[in-house]
Coordinates of C-alpha atoms and ligand atoms in Angstrom, one line a residue:
X1 CA -21.5 -6.2 28.3
X2 CA -19.8 -4.0 25.7
X3 CA -20.9 -4.4 22.1
X4 CA -18.3 -6.2 20.0
X5 CA -16.9 -8.0 23.0
X6 CA -17.7 -11.0 25.2
X7 CA -16.2 -9.5 28.3
X8 CA -14.3 -12.6 29.1
X9 CA -11.0 -14.2 28.6
X10 CA -10.1 -17.9 28.7
X11 CA -7.1 -18.9 30.8
X12 CA -5.4 -22.3 30.4
X13 CA -2.7 -23.3 32.9
X14 CA -0.7 -26.1 31.4
X15 CA 1.1 -26.9 34.7
X16 CA -2.0 -27.4 36.8
X17 CA -4.3 -28.2 33.8
X18 CA -6.8 -25.7 35.2
X19 CA -9.1 -24.0 32.7
X20 CA -10.9 -20.9 33.8
X21 CA -13.1 -18.2 32.3
X22 CA -12.5 -14.7 33.7
X23 CA -14.4 -11.5 33.3
X24 CA -12.8 -8.5 31.6
X25 CA -14.4 -5.1 32.3
X26 CA -15.5 -2.5 29.8
X27 CA -13.0 0.1 31.0
X28 CA -10.1 -2.2 30.0
X29 CA -11.5 -2.4 26.5
X30 CA -11.9 1.3 26.3
X31 CA -8.2 1.8 27.3
X32 CA -6.6 -1.1 25.3
X33 CA -9.2 -2.3 22.8
X34 CA -8.0 -5.9 22.2
X35 CA -5.2 -7.7 20.3
X36 CA -1.8 -6.2 21.0
X37 CA -3.3 -3.7 23.5
X38 CA -4.9 -6.3 25.7
X39 CA -1.7 -8.4 25.3
X40 CA 0.5 -5.6 26.5
X41 CA -1.8 -5.0 29.5
X42 CA -1.6 -8.6 30.6
X43 CA 2.2 -8.8 30.0
X44 CA 2.6 -5.7 32.2
X45 CA 0.5 -7.1 35.0
X46 CA 1.5 -10.8 34.9
X47 CA 5.1 -11.1 33.6
X48 CA 7.7 -9.3 35.7
X49 CA 11.2 -8.6 34.4
X50 CA 12.8 -11.6 36.1
X51 CA 10.6 -14.1 34.1
X52 CA 12.5 -15.3 31.1
X53 CA 10.8 -16.2 27.8
X54 CA 11.1 -19.9 28.4
X55 CA 10.1 -19.7 32.0
X56 CA 6.8 -21.5 32.7
X57 CA 5.5 -18.2 34.1
X58 CA 5.8 -16.4 30.8
X59 CA 2.4 -15.8 29.1
X60 CA 1.3 -16.5 25.6
X61 CA -1.7 -14.4 24.8
X62 CA -3.9 -15.0 21.7
X63 CA -6.3 -12.1 21.3
X64 CA -8.8 -10.7 18.8
X65 CA -10.4 -7.3 19.1
X66 CA -13.7 -5.7 18.3
X67 CA -13.3 -6.4 14.6
X68 CA -13.4 -10.2 14.9
X69 CA -16.5 -12.3 14.5
X70 CA -18.2 -10.5 11.6
X71 CA -17.3 -10.3 8.0
X72 CA -15.4 -7.1 8.3
X73 CA -12.8 -6.9 5.5
X74 CA -9.3 -7.7 6.9
X75 CA -10.6 -9.0 10.2
X76 CA -9.1 -12.5 9.9
X77 CA -6.1 -11.2 11.9
X78 CA -5.4 -11.9 15.6
X79 CA -2.3 -11.2 17.7
X80 CA -0.1 -13.4 19.8
X81 CA 1.8 -11.6 22.6
X82 CA 4.6 -12.8 24.9
X83 CA 8.2 -12.2 26.0
X84 CA 10.4 -12.9 23.0
X85 CA 13.3 -15.4 23.3
X86 CA 15.0 -13.7 20.4
X87 CA 14.9 -10.2 21.8
X88 CA 13.9 -10.6 25.5
X89 CA 11.5 -7.7 24.8
X90 CA 7.8 -7.4 24.8
X91 CA 6.6 -9.0 21.5
X92 CA 3.4 -9.3 19.5
X93 CA 3.0 -11.0 16.2
X94 CA -0.1 -11.2 14.0
X95 CA -1.4 -13.9 11.8
X96 CA -4.5 -14.3 9.6
X97 CA -6.2 -17.3 7.9
X98 CA -9.3 -18.2 9.9
X99 CA -8.2 -18.6 13.6
X100 CA -9.1 -15.1 14.8
X101 CA -12.8 -15.0 13.7
X102 CA -13.4 -18.6 14.8
X103 CA -11.9 -18.1 18.2
X104 CA -14.0 -14.9 18.7
X105 CA -17.1 -16.8 17.7
X106 CA -16.3 -19.5 20.3
X107 CA -17.1 -16.8 22.8
X108 CA -13.8 -15.3 24.0
X109 CA -11.9 -12.1 23.6
X110 CA -8.5 -13.6 24.5
X111 CA -6.8 -16.8 25.5
X112 CA -4.0 -16.6 28.1
X113 CA -1.7 -19.6 28.3
X114 CA 0.6 -20.1 31.2
X115 CA 2.6 -22.9 32.9
X116 CA 4.2 -25.8 31.1
X117 CA 2.9 -29.2 30.4
X118 CA 5.0 -32.3 31.3
X119 CA 4.2 -34.0 28.0
X120 CA 3.2 -32.6 24.6
X121 CA -0.4 -31.4 24.4
X122 CA -2.7 -29.4 22.2
X123 CA -5.7 -27.3 23.3
X124 CA -9.1 -27.8 21.6
X125 CA -11.8 -25.1 21.9
X126 CA -15.3 -25.6 20.7
X127 CA -17.5 -22.9 22.1
X128 CA -17.8 -23.4 25.8
X129 CA -16.0 -26.8 25.7
X130 CA -12.2 -26.5 26.2
X131 CA -9.9 -29.5 26.5
X132 CA -6.2 -30.1 26.9
X133 CA -5.4 -33.1 24.8
X134 CA -2.5 -35.5 24.4
X135 CA -0.2 -34.4 21.5
X136 CA 2.4 -37.1 21.7
X137 CA 1.2 -38.4 18.4
X138 CA 1.5 -35.0 16.7
X139 CA 4.9 -33.9 18.3
X140 CA 7.7 -34.2 15.7
X141 CA 5.4 -33.4 12.8
X142 CA 6.0 -30.4 10.6
X143 CA 3.4 -27.6 10.8
X144 CA 1.4 -28.7 7.7
X145 CA 1.2 -32.4 8.9
X146 CA 0.2 -31.2 12.4
X147 CA -2.7 -29.1 11.0
X148 CA -4.0 -32.1 9.1
X149 CA -3.5 -34.5 12.0
X150 CA -5.2 -32.2 14.6
X151 CA -8.1 -31.6 12.3
X152 CA -8.5 -35.4 11.9
X153 CA -8.4 -35.9 15.6
X154 CA -11.1 -33.2 16.3
X155 CA -13.1 -34.6 13.5
X156 CA -13.5 -31.4 11.5
X157 CA -11.5 -30.4 8.4
X158 CA -12.9 -26.8 8.9
X159 CA -11.4 -26.4 12.4
X160 CA -8.8 -23.7 12.5
X161 CA -5.4 -24.8 13.8
X162 CA -2.5 -22.7 15.1
X163 CA 0.6 -24.9 15.5
X164 CA 4.3 -25.0 15.6
X165 CA 6.7 -27.1 13.5
X166 CA 9.9 -28.8 14.5
X167 CA 11.7 -25.5 15.0
X168 CA 9.3 -24.4 17.7
X169 CA 9.6 -27.8 19.4
X170 CA 13.4 -27.5 19.4
X171 CA 13.3 -23.9 20.8
X172 CA 14.8 -22.4 17.7
X173 CA 14.6 -18.7 18.6
X174 CA 13.1 -17.5 15.4
X175 CA 10.4 -20.2 15.4
X176 CA 7.0 -18.9 14.2
X177 CA 3.4 -20.0 14.8
X178 CA 1.7 -21.4 11.6
X179 CA -2.1 -21.0 11.1
X180 CA -4.0 -23.4 8.8
X181 CA -1.0 -24.0 6.5
X182 CA -1.7 -20.5 5.3
X183 CA -0.6 -17.6 7.5
X184 CA 2.3 -17.1 9.9
X185 CA 2.9 -15.2 13.1
X186 CA 6.5 -14.9 12.0
X187 CA 8.5 -12.5 14.1
X188 CA 10.2 -12.7 17.5
X189 CA 10.2 -16.5 18.0
X190 CA 6.9 -16.9 19.7
X191 CA 6.7 -20.5 18.2
X192 CA 9.6 -21.3 20.6
X193 CA 7.7 -20.0 23.6
X194 CA 4.9 -22.4 22.5
X195 CA 7.4 -25.2 22.3
X196 CA 8.8 -24.4 25.7
X197 CA 5.4 -25.0 27.1
X198 CA 5.1 -28.4 25.3
X199 CA 2.2 -26.9 23.5
X200 CA 2.0 -28.2 19.9
X201 CA -1.3 -26.6 18.7
X202 CA -4.5 -24.8 19.5
X203 CA -7.6 -25.9 17.4
X204 CA -10.8 -23.8 17.5
X205 CA -14.3 -24.0 16.3
X206 CA -16.9 -21.3 17.1
X207 CA -20.5 -20.9 16.3
X208 CA -21.8 -17.9 18.3
X209 CA -22.8 -14.5 17.0
X210 CA -20.9 -11.6 18.5
X211 CA -23.3 -8.9 19.6
X212 CA -22.8 -5.5 17.9
X213 CA -24.4 -2.1 18.4
X214 CA -25.8 -1.5 14.8
X215 CA -25.8 -4.7 12.7
X216 CA -27.5 -3.3 9.7
X217 CA -25.1 -0.4 9.4
X218 CA -22.1 -2.8 9.9
X219 CA -23.4 -4.9 7.1
X220 CA -23.7 -1.9 4.8
X221 CA -20.2 -0.8 5.7
X222 CA -18.8 -4.3 5.1
X223 CA -20.4 -4.6 1.7
X224 CA -19.4 -1.0 0.6
X225 CA -15.8 -1.1 1.9
X226 CA -15.1 -4.7 0.6
X227 CA -15.9 -3.5 -2.9
X228 CA -13.8 -0.3 -2.6
X229 CA -10.9 -2.2 -1.1
X230 CA -10.9 -4.8 -3.9
X231 CA -10.9 -2.1 -6.6
X232 CA -8.2 -0.1 -4.9
X233 CA -6.0 -3.2 -4.5
X234 CA -6.4 -4.0 -8.2
X235 CA -5.2 -0.5 -8.9
X236 CA -2.2 -0.8 -6.5
X237 CA -1.2 -4.2 -7.9
X238 CA -1.5 -5.9 -4.5
X239 CA -4.4 -8.1 -5.6
X240 CA -3.0 -9.2 -9.0
X241 CA 0.6 -9.6 -7.9
X242 CA 0.6 -9.8 -4.0
X243 CA 3.5 -8.2 -2.1
X244 CA 6.1 -9.2 -4.8
X245 CA 4.7 -6.2 -6.7
X246 CA 7.1 -4.1 -4.5
X247 CA 10.4 -5.6 -5.5
X248 CA 11.3 -3.6 -8.5
X249 CA 10.3 -0.3 -6.9
X250 CA 11.9 -1.0 -3.6
X251 CA 15.2 -2.0 -5.2
X252 CA 15.2 1.2 -7.4
X253 CA 14.8 3.3 -4.2
X254 CA 17.6 1.5 -2.4
X255 CA 15.2 0.0 0.1
X256 CA 15.9 -3.7 -0.6
X257 CA 18.8 -5.5 1.2
X258 CA 21.6 -6.4 -1.2
X259 CA 24.3 -8.8 0.0
X260 CA 23.4 -8.6 3.6
X261 CA 23.2 -4.8 3.5
X262 CA 26.8 -4.3 2.1
X263 CA 25.9 -3.5 -1.5
X264 CA 23.6 -0.9 -3.0
X265 CA 21.9 -2.0 -6.2
X266 CA 20.9 -5.2 -8.0
X267 CA 18.1 -4.3 -10.5
X268 CA 18.5 -7.4 -12.6
X269 CA 18.1 -9.6 -9.5
X270 CA 15.0 -7.7 -8.3
X271 CA 13.5 -8.0 -11.8
X272 CA 14.0 -11.8 -11.8
X273 CA 12.3 -12.4 -8.5
X274 CA 9.6 -9.7 -8.4
X275 CA 6.3 -9.2 -10.2
X276 CA 5.4 -9.6 -13.0
X277 CA 8.0 -12.3 -13.4
X278 CA 6.9 -13.9 -10.1
X279 CA 3.2 -14.1 -11.2
X280 CA 4.1 -15.6 -14.6
X281 CA 6.8 -18.1 -13.7
X282 CA 5.1 -19.4 -10.6
X283 CA 1.5 -19.3 -12.0
X284 CA 0.7 -17.3 -8.8
X285 CA -2.9 -16.8 -7.7
X286 CA -4.4 -14.8 -4.8
X287 CA -5.0 -16.8 -1.6
X288 CA -7.1 -14.7 0.7
X289 CA -7.6 -15.0 4.4
X290 CA -11.2 -15.2 5.6
X291 CA -13.2 -12.0 4.7
X292 CA -10.4 -10.6 2.7
X293 CA -11.1 -8.7 -0.6
X294 CA -7.4 -8.5 -1.5
X295 CA -5.8 -11.9 -1.1
X296 CA -2.1 -10.7 -0.9
X297 CA -0.9 -14.3 -0.2
X298 CA 0.0 -16.3 -3.2
X299 CA -0.8 -19.9 -4.2
X300 CA 2.0 -21.0 -6.6
X301 CA 2.8 -24.1 -8.6
X302 CA 6.2 -25.3 -9.8
X303 CA 6.4 -28.2 -12.1
X304 CA 9.9 -28.0 -13.4
X305 CA 12.7 -28.7 -12.5
X306 CA 11.7 -31.8 -10.5
X307 CA 13.9 -30.9 -7.5
X308 CA 11.9 -27.7 -7.0
X309 CA 8.4 -29.2 -7.6
X310 CA 5.9 -27.4 -5.3
X311 CA 2.2 -26.6 -5.0
X312 CA 1.3 -24.3 -2.2
X313 CA 2.0 -21.0 -0.6
X314 CA 4.6 -18.8 -2.3
X315 CA 7.1 -16.4 -0.8
X316 CA 6.1 -12.8 0.2
X317 CA 8.1 -9.6 -0.6
X318 CA 10.0 -9.9 2.7
X319 CA 11.1 -13.4 1.9
X320 CA 12.1 -12.4 -1.6
X321 CA 14.2 -9.7 -0.1
X322 CA 15.8 -11.8 2.6
X323 CA 16.3 -15.0 0.6
X324 CA 16.8 -13.3 -2.7
X325 CA 18.6 -9.9 -3.1
X326 CA 20.0 -10.2 0.5
X327 CA 21.9 -13.4 -0.6
X328 CA 22.3 -12.5 -4.3
X329 CA 20.0 -15.4 -5.2
X330 CA 17.8 -14.8 -8.2
X331 CA 16.4 -18.3 -8.7
X332 CA 12.7 -17.8 -7.8
X333 CA 12.0 -21.6 -7.7
X334 CA 14.8 -22.2 -5.2
X335 CA 13.6 -19.3 -3.1
X336 CA 10.1 -20.8 -3.1
X337 CA 11.5 -24.2 -1.9
X338 CA 13.4 -22.5 0.9
X339 CA 10.3 -20.6 1.8
X340 CA 8.2 -23.8 1.9
X341 CA 10.8 -25.5 4.1
X342 CA 10.7 -22.6 6.5
X343 CA 6.9 -22.7 6.6
X344 CA 6.8 -26.4 7.4
X345 CA 9.6 -26.2 10.0
X346 CA 7.8 -23.1 11.4
X347 CA 10.5 -20.4 11.1
X348 CA 10.4 -16.7 10.4
X349 CA 11.9 -16.2 6.9
X350 CA 13.2 -12.7 7.7
X351 CA 15.4 -13.8 10.6
X352 CA 16.4 -17.0 8.8
X353 CA 17.5 -15.0 5.8
X354 CA 19.5 -12.7 8.1
X355 CA 21.2 -15.8 9.6
X356 CA 22.2 -17.1 6.2
X357 CA 23.4 -13.6 5.1
X358 CA 25.5 -13.3 8.2
X359 CA 27.0 -16.8 7.6
X360 CA 27.9 -15.9 4.0
X361 CA 29.5 -12.6 5.0
X362 CA 31.5 -14.2 7.8
X363 CA 32.7 -16.9 5.3
X364 CA 33.6 -14.3 2.7
X365 CA 35.6 -12.4 5.3
X366 CA 37.4 -15.5 6.5
X367 CA 35.8 -15.2 10.0
X368 CA 34.5 -18.7 9.5
X369 CA 36.0 -21.3 7.2
X370 CA 35.3 -24.7 5.7
X371 CA 36.6 -26.2 9.0
X372 CA 33.6 -24.6 10.8
X373 CA 31.0 -25.5 8.1
X374 CA 32.0 -29.2 7.7
X375 CA 33.3 -28.5 4.2
X376 CA 30.3 -26.5 2.9
X377 CA 31.3 -23.4 0.8
X378 CA 29.0 -20.5 1.9
X379 CA 29.1 -18.7 -1.5
X380 CA 26.8 -15.8 -2.2
X381 CA 24.2 -16.6 -4.7
X382 CA 24.2 -20.4 -4.1
X383 CA 20.6 -21.6 -3.6
X384 CA 21.8 -25.0 -2.4
X385 CA 23.5 -23.3 0.6
X386 CA 20.3 -21.5 1.5
X387 CA 18.2 -24.7 1.4
X388 CA 20.8 -26.7 3.4
X389 CA 21.2 -23.9 6.0
X390 CA 17.4 -23.6 6.4
X391 CA 17.3 -27.4 7.2
X392 CA 20.2 -27.2 9.6
X393 CA 18.9 -24.1 11.5
X394 CA 15.3 -25.5 11.8
X395 CA 16.4 -28.9 12.9
X396 CA 19.3 -27.6 15.1
X397 CA 21.8 -29.8 13.4
X398 CA 25.3 -29.3 11.9
X399 CA 27.0 -26.0 11.4
X400 CA 23.7 -24.2 11.0
X401 CA 22.6 -25.0 14.6
X402 CA 24.7 -22.1 15.9
X403 CA 22.2 -19.8 14.1
X404 CA 19.2 -21.4 15.8
X405 CA 19.9 -18.9 18.7
X406 CA 19.5 -16.0 16.3
X407 CA 22.1 -13.7 14.6
X408 CA 23.2 -11.9 17.7
X409 CA 23.9 -14.9 19.8
X410 CA 25.5 -16.7 16.8
X411 CA 27.8 -13.7 16.2
X412 CA 28.9 -13.7 19.8
X413 CA 29.8 -17.4 19.6
X414 CA 31.6 -16.9 16.2
X415 CA 33.6 -14.1 17.8
X416 CA 36.1 -11.8 16.0
X417 CA 34.1 -8.8 14.7
X418 CA 31.0 -10.9 13.7
X419 CA 28.8 -8.9 16.1
X420 CA 29.5 -5.7 14.2
X421 CA 28.1 -7.2 11.0
X422 CA 24.7 -8.1 12.4
X423 CA 21.9 -5.8 11.2
X424 CA 19.4 -5.7 14.0
X425 CA 17.8 -3.6 16.8
X426 CA 17.3 -5.2 20.2
X427 CA 18.1 -8.6 18.6
X428 CA 15.4 -8.4 15.9
X429 CA 16.8 -8.6 12.4
X430 CA 15.9 -5.8 10.0
X431 CA 13.1 -6.7 7.6
X432 CA 13.8 -6.1 3.9
X433 CA 13.6 -2.3 4.1
X434 CA 16.7 -0.1 4.4
X435 CA 16.7 2.8 6.9
X436 CA 19.3 4.6 4.7
X437 CA 16.6 4.9 2.0
X438 CA 13.5 5.7 4.0
X439 CA 14.7 7.9 6.9
X440 CA 11.5 7.6 8.9
X441 CA 12.6 4.0 9.5
X442 CA 15.4 5.3 11.8
X443 CA 13.2 6.1 14.7
X444 CA 10.7 3.3 13.8
X445 CA 13.4 0.6 14.0
X446 CA 15.2 2.3 16.9
X447 CA 12.2 2.6 19.1
X448 CA 10.2 -0.3 17.8
X449 CA 8.8 -2.1 20.9
X450 CA 9.7 -5.5 19.4
X451 CA 12.9 -4.4 17.7
X452 CA 13.5 -3.5 14.1
X453 CA 10.1 -3.9 12.4
X454 CA 8.5 -2.1 9.5
X455 CA 5.0 -3.5 10.3
X456 CA 4.8 -1.3 13.4
X457 CA 5.2 1.9 11.4
X458 CA 4.8 1.3 7.7
X459 CA 6.3 4.7 6.8
X460 CA 8.5 3.1 4.1
X461 CA 5.3 3.0 2.1
X462 CA 4.6 6.6 2.9
X463 CA 8.1 7.7 1.9
X464 CA 7.9 5.7 -1.3
X465 CA 4.6 7.5 -2.1
X466 CA 2.2 4.6 -1.8
X467 CA 0.2 5.3 1.4
X468 CA -1.2 8.3 3.2
X469 CA -3.4 8.9 6.2
X470 CA -4.7 12.5 5.6
X471 CA -6.9 12.4 8.8
X472 CA -3.7 12.5 10.9
X473 CA -1.6 14.7 8.7
X474 CA 0.4 11.8 7.0
X475 CA 0.4 13.2 3.5
X476 CA 2.5 13.3 0.4
X477 CA 4.5 16.1 2.2
X478 CA 6.2 13.2 3.9
X479 CA 7.1 11.4 0.7
X480 CA 10.5 13.2 0.4
X481 CA 13.6 11.0 0.3
X482 CA 16.7 12.1 2.1
X483 CA 15.1 14.8 4.1
X484 CA 14.9 14.5 7.9
X485 CA 12.2 17.2 8.1
X486 CA 8.9 15.8 9.4
X487 CA 10.2 12.2 9.6
X488 CA 10.2 11.9 13.4
X489 CA 6.7 13.3 13.4
X490 CA 5.7 10.7 10.7
X491 CA 7.1 7.9 12.9
X492 CA 5.1 9.0 15.9
X493 CA 1.9 9.1 14.0
X494 CA 2.3 5.8 12.1
X495 CA 3.5 3.9 15.2
X496 CA 0.4 5.0 17.1
X497 CA -1.8 4.2 14.1
X498 CA -0.3 0.7 13.8
X499 CA -0.7 0.1 17.5
X500 CA -4.3 0.9 17.0
X501 CA -4.7 -1.3 13.9
X502 CA -3.0 -4.2 15.8
X503 CA -5.4 -3.9 18.7
X504 CA -8.7 -3.6 16.6
X505 CA -7.4 -6.2 15.1
X506 CA -7.3 -5.3 11.3
X507 CA -5.0 -6.3 8.5
X508 CA -2.9 -3.2 7.7
X509 CA -3.2 -3.9 4.0
X510 CA -6.8 -2.8 4.1
X511 CA -5.7 0.8 4.4
X512 CA -2.1 0.4 3.0
X513 CA -2.8 -1.0 -0.5
X514 CA -6.6 -1.4 -0.2
X515 CA -7.2 2.4 0.4
X516 CA -9.5 2.0 3.5
X517 CA -9.5 5.4 5.1
X518 CA -9.1 6.1 8.8
X519 CA -12.6 7.5 8.8
X520 CA -14.0 4.3 7.3
X521 CA -12.2 2.2 9.9
X522 CA -13.8 4.3 12.6
X523 CA -17.2 3.9 10.9
X524 CA -16.9 0.2 11.2
X525 CA -15.6 0.5 14.8
X526 CA -18.4 2.7 15.9
X527 CA -21.1 0.6 14.3
X528 CA -19.7 -2.4 16.3
X529 CA -19.1 -0.8 19.6
X530 CA -21.6 2.2 19.6
X531 CA -18.8 4.3 21.2
X532 CA -18.8 7.1 18.6
X533 CA -15.1 7.6 18.8
X534 CA -13.4 10.3 16.8
X535 CA -9.9 10.3 15.2
X536 CA -8.3 12.0 18.3
X537 CA -9.7 9.5 20.7
X538 CA -8.6 6.6 18.5
X539 CA -5.1 8.0 18.1
X540 CA -4.8 8.6 21.9
X541 CA -5.7 4.9 22.4
X542 CA -2.9 3.9 19.9
X543 CA -0.4 6.1 21.7
X544 CA -1.4 4.6 25.1
X545 CA -0.9 1.1 23.8
X546 CA 2.5 1.9 22.1
X547 CA 3.6 3.7 25.3
X548 CA 2.7 0.7 27.5
X549 CA 4.8 -1.6 25.3
X550 CA 7.7 0.9 25.7
X551 CA 7.3 0.9 29.5
X552 CA 7.5 -2.9 29.6
X553 CA 10.8 -2.8 27.8
X554 CA 12.1 0.0 30.0
X555 CA 11.1 -1.9 33.2
X556 CA 12.8 -5.0 31.8
X557 CA 16.2 -3.1 31.5
X558 CA 16.2 -1.7 27.9
X559 CA 17.5 1.9 27.7
X560 CA 18.2 4.7 25.2
X561 CA 21.4 2.9 24.1
X562 CA 19.3 0.1 22.8
X563 CA 17.5 2.5 20.3
X564 CA 20.6 2.9 18.2
X565 CA 21.0 1.4 14.7
X566 CA 23.7 -1.1 13.7
X567 CA 27.1 0.0 12.1
X568 CA 26.1 -0.8 8.5
X569 CA 23.4 1.9 8.6
X570 CA 26.2 4.6 8.9
X571 CA 27.9 3.5 5.7
X572 CA 26.7 5.5 2.6
X573 CA 26.0 3.8 -0.7
X574 CA 28.6 4.1 -3.4
X575 CA 26.1 4.0 -6.2
X576 CA 22.4 4.0 -7.0
X577 CA 19.6 6.1 -5.7
X578 CA 20.9 6.6 -2.2
X579 CA 24.6 7.1 -3.1
X580 CA 26.4 9.2 -0.5
X581 CA 23.3 9.7 1.7
X582 CA 23.2 8.9 5.4
X583 CA 20.4 9.7 7.8
X584 CA 21.1 11.9 10.9
X585 CA 20.4 9.1 13.3
X586 CA 20.9 10.9 16.6
X587 CA 19.0 14.0 15.6
X588 CA 16.1 12.0 14.4
X589 CA 16.0 10.0 17.7
X590 CA 16.3 13.2 19.8
X591 CA 13.5 14.9 17.9
X592 CA 11.4 11.8 18.2
X593 CA 11.8 11.7 22.0
X594 CA 10.8 15.3 22.3
X595 CA 7.7 14.9 20.1
X596 CA 6.7 11.9 22.2
X597 CA 6.9 13.9 25.4
X598 CA 9.7 11.6 26.7
X599 CA 12.8 12.7 28.6
X600 CA 16.3 12.8 27.1
X601 CA 16.8 9.2 28.2
X602 CA 13.7 8.0 26.2
X603 CA 11.5 7.6 29.2
X604 CA 7.9 8.8 29.1
X605 CA 7.4 11.7 31.5
X606 CA 4.9 11.6 34.4
X607 CA 2.8 14.2 32.7
X608 CA 2.7 12.1 29.5
X609 CA 1.6 9.0 31.4
X610 CA -1.1 11.0 33.2
X611 CA -2.4 12.3 29.9
X612 CA -2.5 8.8 28.5
X613 CA -4.4 7.5 31.5
X614 CA -1.6 5.1 32.4
X615 CA -0.9 6.0 36.0
X616 CA -4.0 3.9 36.9
X617 CA -1.9 0.8 36.2
X618 CA 0.5 1.8 39.0
X619 CA 3.1 3.2 36.6
X620 CA 5.0 6.3 37.9
Ligands
LIG1 S1 -4.4 -8.7 2.6 FE1 -3.2 -10.6 2.8 S2 -2.6 -10.8 5.0 FE2 -4.3 -9.2 4.8 S3 -6.1 -10.4 5.3 FE3 -5.8 -10.3 3.0 S4 -4.7 -12.2 2.5 FE4 -4.6 -11.9 4.7

């Protein structure tokens, strides 16, 4: 057995109701680690191109890595991997709260779900005991009610529950998976895959100790690094203010979406919704995942006005961007209500904000009219429109139901030139970071294996001067706006680094905001596994995992033409920090392919695959 692993995976077939435990060998962990890496390997082997996202043969893989099961700072994370209904690509999405550590302590490295139940069910895991239980009494509940009900049924308020809300049940294509009413595997619609299997929730309790190579050293590291991360996150503002600390800076650098990516500046709006206003107005407090010294999530409280009364989780930076500046809404309390509705329905706030932005732009341009919206005026800046559309999209009712298929499919149905207005790559809506401001985002979004995603590269934080990884040459040299020099190289490095982080599995805010160095991450890793890896070996593993994800998409029909950016990214700003600046998209992508060792069509060469030890999987 490998230290830090159980060497087994749990497989649940919802069609046959068969539950099996399978062995996973040490070599597989050395090649793919865990989390997104193990997820990609299983997707490659078990889900061929012809299997659609809602096909019973699609897999839903919940996986931790070597970091789960001990109080490693930032180790509450786990990943969920599947084929996305929104993008039809490989997709992984991470969440935190408590599920990852508890599942690992139940004695498993991964859970593979396949098949489809005839009636709604949930899965209950308590160490070696695994049951498929009737969920007809839970189906139809929102995600918060479902967590409470499942905990009641399993008789333990400390059980961790990953569930879907009504959006997942109704196969809304941006449905997310909600964990413990606290954390969200938001992107790519994996909640809808869960809904397509008639699977409402997975509850876990675990009580076993994961064996590690050097426990006393690991304990020392955990104590030392937790203290350092906490101090660094106080300095960076992440602990006192959470991710809303980014708003004012991001807007000033032209990084925030304004009016669905058609305008350039809105400093007064960013000031109203970002920190410190956010912290003061919403009485915001840190709400940490298990073993987290930062607590980027916020608990908020709104007393007044009565229509916005709320006590619970507050919006993150991405939601403030997509529901706030993106829609010209500066009412923080209304944004918080829309965020809460999304959480309960179980919907990704980024893609939902993109849907509402597209609807408002189409309305402004006369592409849709009051006749289409049943009389609703889709005016920019109107919080009532946002709240109403969230309800309609999540429940698949009224005009909003057209958007439950995502922006691309909605635009195709709307017709005229609506499709040209959508800001996406491979069907995944841009998060709240503008590639015209941070040029490293061009190849990151273009080649992102789940579409346009900043969390699979994080170079916007490098370019804005807030995060460096000196061990791999990611330094302040890269923090140069409007220069293409070194940006493709930056993307290659940070993508591989993020693939590694998502396979360990570690919350990326531990290094990015908490200052945990790459060397310290490897110290933790080596004390757990006893493998004595160096930086090069770790980065090679990250590259292998990223490349396998790329290969899945290539096999499934994606090509170089799907790496391009949407038309709005070729329109320069008229004013503000990025006025007149446009990134050289084709040059950046070509340079990126070359650095990767891919051919001109964006396909990894045979030599590259051999170097990465991937031919053993039968890839040529
Ligand atoms: S930094 Fe935020 S997302 Fe990461 S573990 Fe802590 S609370 Fe969870």
